[in-house]
Coordinates of C-alpha atoms in Angstrom, one line a residue:
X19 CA 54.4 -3.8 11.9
X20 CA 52.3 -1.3 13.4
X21 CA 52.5 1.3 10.7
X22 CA 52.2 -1.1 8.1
X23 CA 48.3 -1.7 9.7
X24 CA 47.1 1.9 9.3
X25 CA 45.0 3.1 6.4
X26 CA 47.5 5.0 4.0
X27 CA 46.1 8.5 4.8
X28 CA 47.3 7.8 8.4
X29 CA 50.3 6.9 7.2
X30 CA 50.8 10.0 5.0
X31 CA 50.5 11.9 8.1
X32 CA 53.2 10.2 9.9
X33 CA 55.4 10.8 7.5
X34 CA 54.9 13.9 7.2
X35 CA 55.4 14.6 10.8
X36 CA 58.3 12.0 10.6
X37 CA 59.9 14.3 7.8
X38 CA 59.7 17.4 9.9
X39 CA 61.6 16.1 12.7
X40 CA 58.1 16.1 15.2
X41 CA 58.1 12.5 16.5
X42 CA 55.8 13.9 19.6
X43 CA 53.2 14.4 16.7
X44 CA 54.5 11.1 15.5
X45 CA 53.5 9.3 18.7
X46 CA 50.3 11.9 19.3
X47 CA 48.8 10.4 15.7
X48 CA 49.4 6.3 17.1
X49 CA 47.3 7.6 20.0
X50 CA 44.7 9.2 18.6
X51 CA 44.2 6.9 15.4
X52 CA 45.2 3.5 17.1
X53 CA 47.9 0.7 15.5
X54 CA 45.0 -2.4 15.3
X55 CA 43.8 -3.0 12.3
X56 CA 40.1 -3.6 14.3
X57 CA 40.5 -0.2 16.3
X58 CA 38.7 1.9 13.5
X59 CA 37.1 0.3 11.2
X60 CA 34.2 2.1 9.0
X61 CA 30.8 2.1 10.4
X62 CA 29.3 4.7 8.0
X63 CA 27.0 3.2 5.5
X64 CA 28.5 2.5 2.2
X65 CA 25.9 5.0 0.2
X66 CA 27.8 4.7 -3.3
X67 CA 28.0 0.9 -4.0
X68 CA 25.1 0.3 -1.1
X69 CA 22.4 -2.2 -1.7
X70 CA 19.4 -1.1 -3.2
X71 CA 16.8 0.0 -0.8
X72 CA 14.1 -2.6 -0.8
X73 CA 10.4 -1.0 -1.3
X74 CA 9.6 -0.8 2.4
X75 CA 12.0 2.0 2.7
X76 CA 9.9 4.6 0.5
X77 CA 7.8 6.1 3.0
X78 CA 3.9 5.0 2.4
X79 CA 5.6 1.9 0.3
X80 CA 6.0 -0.9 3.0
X81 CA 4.3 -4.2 1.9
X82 CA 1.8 -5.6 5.2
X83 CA 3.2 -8.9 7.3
X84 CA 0.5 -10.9 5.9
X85 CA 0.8 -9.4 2.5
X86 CA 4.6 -10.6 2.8
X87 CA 3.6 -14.0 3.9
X88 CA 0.9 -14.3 1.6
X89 CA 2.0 -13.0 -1.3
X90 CA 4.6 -15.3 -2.6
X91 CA 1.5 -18.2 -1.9
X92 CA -0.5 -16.5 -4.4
X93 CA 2.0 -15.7 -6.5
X94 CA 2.9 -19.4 -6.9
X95 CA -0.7 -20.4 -7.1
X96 CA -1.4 -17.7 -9.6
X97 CA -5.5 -18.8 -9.4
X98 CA -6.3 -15.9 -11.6
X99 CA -4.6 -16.9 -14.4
X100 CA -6.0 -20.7 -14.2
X101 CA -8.8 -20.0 -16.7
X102 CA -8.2 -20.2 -20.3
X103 CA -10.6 -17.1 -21.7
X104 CA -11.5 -15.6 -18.8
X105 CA -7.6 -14.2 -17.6
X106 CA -7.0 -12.9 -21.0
X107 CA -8.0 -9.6 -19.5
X108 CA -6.0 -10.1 -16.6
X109 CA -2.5 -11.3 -18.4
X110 CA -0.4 -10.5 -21.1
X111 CA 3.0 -11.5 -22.5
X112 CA 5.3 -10.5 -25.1
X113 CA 8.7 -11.5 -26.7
X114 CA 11.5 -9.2 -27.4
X115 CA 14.3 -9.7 -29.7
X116 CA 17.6 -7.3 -27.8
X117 CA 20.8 -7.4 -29.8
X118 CA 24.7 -6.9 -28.1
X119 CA 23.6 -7.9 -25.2
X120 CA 24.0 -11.9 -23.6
X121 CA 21.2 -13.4 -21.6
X122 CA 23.4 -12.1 -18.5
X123 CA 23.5 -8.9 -19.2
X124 CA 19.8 -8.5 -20.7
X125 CA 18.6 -9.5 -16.8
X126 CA 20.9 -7.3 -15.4
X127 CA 19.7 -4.4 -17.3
X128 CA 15.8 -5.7 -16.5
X129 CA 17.2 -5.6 -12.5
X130 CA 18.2 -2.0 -12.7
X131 CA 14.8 -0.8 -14.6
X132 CA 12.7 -2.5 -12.0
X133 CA 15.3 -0.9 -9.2
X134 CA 14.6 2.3 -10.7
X135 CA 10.4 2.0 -10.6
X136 CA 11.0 0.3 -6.9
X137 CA 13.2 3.9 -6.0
X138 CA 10.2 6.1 -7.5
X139 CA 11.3 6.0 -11.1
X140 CA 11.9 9.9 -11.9
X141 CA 10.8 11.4 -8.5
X142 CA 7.3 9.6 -7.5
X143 CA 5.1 11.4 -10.1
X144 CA 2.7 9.0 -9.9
X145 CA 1.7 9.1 -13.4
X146 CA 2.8 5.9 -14.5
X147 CA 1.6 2.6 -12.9
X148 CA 5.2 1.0 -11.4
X149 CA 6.0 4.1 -9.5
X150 CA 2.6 3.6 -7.8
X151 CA 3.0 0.1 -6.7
X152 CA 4.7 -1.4 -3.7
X153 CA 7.4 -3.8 -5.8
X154 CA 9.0 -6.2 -4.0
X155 CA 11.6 -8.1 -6.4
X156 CA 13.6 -11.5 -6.6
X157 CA 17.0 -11.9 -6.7
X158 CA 17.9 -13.1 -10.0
X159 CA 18.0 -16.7 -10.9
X160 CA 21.7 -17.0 -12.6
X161 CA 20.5 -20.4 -13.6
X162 CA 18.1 -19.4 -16.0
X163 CA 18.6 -15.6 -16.4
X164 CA 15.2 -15.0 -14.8
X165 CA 13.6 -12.7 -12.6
X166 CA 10.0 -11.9 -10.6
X167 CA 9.1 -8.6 -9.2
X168 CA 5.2 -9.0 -6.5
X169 CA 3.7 -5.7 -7.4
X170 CA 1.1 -4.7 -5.1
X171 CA -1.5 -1.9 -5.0
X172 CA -0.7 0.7 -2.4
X173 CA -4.0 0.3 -0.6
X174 CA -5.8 -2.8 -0.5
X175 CA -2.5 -5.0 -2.2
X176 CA -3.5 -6.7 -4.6
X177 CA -0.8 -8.8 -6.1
X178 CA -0.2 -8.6 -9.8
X179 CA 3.1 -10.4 -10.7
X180 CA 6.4 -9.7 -13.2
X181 CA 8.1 -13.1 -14.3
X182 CA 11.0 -12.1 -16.8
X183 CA 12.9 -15.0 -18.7
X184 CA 16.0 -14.6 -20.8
X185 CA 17.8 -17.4 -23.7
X186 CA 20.8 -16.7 -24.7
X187 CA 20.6 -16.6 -29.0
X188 CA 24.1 -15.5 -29.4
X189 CA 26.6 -16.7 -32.5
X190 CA 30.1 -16.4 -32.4
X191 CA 29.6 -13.0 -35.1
X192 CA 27.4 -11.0 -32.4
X193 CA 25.2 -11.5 -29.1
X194 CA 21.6 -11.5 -28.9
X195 CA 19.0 -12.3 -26.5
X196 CA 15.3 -13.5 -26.5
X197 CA 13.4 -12.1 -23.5
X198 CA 10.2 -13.8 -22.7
X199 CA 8.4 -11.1 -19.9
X200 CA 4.8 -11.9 -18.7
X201 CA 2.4 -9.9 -16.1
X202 CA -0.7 -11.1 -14.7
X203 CA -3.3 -10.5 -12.0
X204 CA -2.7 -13.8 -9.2
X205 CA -6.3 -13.7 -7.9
X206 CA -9.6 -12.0 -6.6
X207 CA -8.7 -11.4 -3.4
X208 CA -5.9 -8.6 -2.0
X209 CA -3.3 -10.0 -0.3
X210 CA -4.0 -8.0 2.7
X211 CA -6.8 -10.1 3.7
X212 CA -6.6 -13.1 5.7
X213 CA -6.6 -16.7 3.8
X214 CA -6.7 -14.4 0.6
X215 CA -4.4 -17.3 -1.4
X216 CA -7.3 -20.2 -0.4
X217 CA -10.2 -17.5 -1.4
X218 CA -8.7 -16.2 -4.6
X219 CA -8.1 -20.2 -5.6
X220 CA -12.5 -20.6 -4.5
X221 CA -13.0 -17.6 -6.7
X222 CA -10.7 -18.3 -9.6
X223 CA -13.8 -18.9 -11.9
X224 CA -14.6 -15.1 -11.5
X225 CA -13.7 -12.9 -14.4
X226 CA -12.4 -9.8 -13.1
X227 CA -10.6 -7.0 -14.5
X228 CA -7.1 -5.7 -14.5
X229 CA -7.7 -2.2 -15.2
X230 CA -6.7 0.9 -13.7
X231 CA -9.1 4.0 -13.8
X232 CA -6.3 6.4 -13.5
X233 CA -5.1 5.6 -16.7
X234 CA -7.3 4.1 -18.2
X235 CA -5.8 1.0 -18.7
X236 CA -5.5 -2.8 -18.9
X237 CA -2.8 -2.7 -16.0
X238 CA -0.6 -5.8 -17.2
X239 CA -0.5 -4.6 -20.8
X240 CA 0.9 -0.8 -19.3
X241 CA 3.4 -2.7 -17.1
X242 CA 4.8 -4.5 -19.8
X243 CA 5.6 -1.9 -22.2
X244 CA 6.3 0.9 -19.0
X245 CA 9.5 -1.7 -18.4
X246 CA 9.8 -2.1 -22.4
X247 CA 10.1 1.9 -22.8
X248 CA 12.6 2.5 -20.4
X249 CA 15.0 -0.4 -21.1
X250 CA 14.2 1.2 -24.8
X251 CA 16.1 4.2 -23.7
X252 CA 19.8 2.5 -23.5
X253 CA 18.7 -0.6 -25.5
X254 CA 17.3 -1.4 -28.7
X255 CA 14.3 -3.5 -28.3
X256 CA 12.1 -5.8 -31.1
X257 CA 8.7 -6.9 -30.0
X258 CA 8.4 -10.0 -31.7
X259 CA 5.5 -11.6 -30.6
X260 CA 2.7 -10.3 -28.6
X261 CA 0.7 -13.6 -26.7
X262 CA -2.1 -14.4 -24.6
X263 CA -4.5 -11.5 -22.9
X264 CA -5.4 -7.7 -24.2
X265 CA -3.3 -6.4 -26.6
X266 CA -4.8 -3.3 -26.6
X267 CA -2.5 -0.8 -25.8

């Protein structure tokens, strides 16, 4: 009953002891390795199939305490994108047609590409905008096949958010998937500052920008399509419709 308790490579050397007539090493291996299934169990972090690390463990990446506590507020309030007009250049959405792949496994691939920016996409370059931000990202909904990632500047943290939505348009001949991705800018104020969800909801009237100068860029549009081109690289991906805010680039 003991034996049977060891791990097998334990075992293995038992028998091998067992099979050339040393049952002193026999008895020296119980010692040393212990018979209870409890005695040694693994305390070395799984690194293969580990959890992702979650942004705070890139160093210069960790979100603020208040920027945590504030962030999903804003985020649900979403102030900035209350005015019809005005957030068009804070917001844009699009609508992707992805064929032989289910609703399931179109989220699952969305998951890994914003796992990817969230680990420093191809080695912290900085010369894209994802790799730059502090991404803090939802489990996925299994409900609904959806997904949010809180994407905050490095400095002052202001909160720009990813929603990703996916329907199932399969037919019995072939799967298929409509994916209905959106970003906008939540509000004025930087998450990082105290009461910043009840002042960006004051200030939602103020038209403000979501541009970077590094690139030169409406920020939401290059988020979009920066998730759009590398999903492109293992999946083939139809922009169908291009909706509400800058379609500039």
């Amino acid at each position: 009953q003991e034996y049977s308790r060891m791990p097998n490579e334990k075992q293995g050397k038992i028998k091998s002891d067992a099979a050339t007539g040393d049952a002193a090493k026999v008895e020296d291996v119980k010692a040393v390795f212990g018979t209870n299934e409890n005695d040694n169990l693994k305390t070395e972090p799984d690194t293969e199939y580990g959890a992702v690390p979650d942004s705070n463990e890139r160093k210069g990446f960790q979100v603020s305490c208040l920027s945590h506590c504030q962030g999903p507020i804003q985020g649900f309030l979403r102030p900035g994108a209350w005015l019809p007009g005005c957030r068009n250049i804070r917001y844009h959405r699009q609508i992707w047609s992805i064929s032989d792949c289910t609703a399931a496994e179109t989220i699952r691939k969305v998951q890994d590409t914003l796992q990817f920016f969230q680990k420093g996409g191809d080695g912290d370059s900085g010369e894209g905008l994802l790799e730059r931000e502090k991404l803090v990202i939802s489990p996925v909904n299994e409900n609904n096949c959806s997904i949010k990632v809180y994407c905050y500047t490095k400095v002052a943290e202001w909160l720009d958010v990813v929603e990703v939505f996916c329907e199932d348009t399969s037919s019995p001949e072939a799967k298929s998937t409509k994916v209905f991705i959106r970003s906008f800018s939540s509000g004025f104020v930087p998450t990082s500052f105290p009461l910043a969800p009840l002042f960006s909801c004051i200030l939602f009237w103020l038209p403000f920008a979501g541009h970077d100068a590094k690139l030169g860029k409406f920020t939401n549009n290059y988020r979009v399509n920066q998730i759009k081109r590398h999903m492109q690289k293992s999946t083939s991906i139809s922009v169908l419709k291009k909706t509400e805010g800058c379609s500039c680039c």
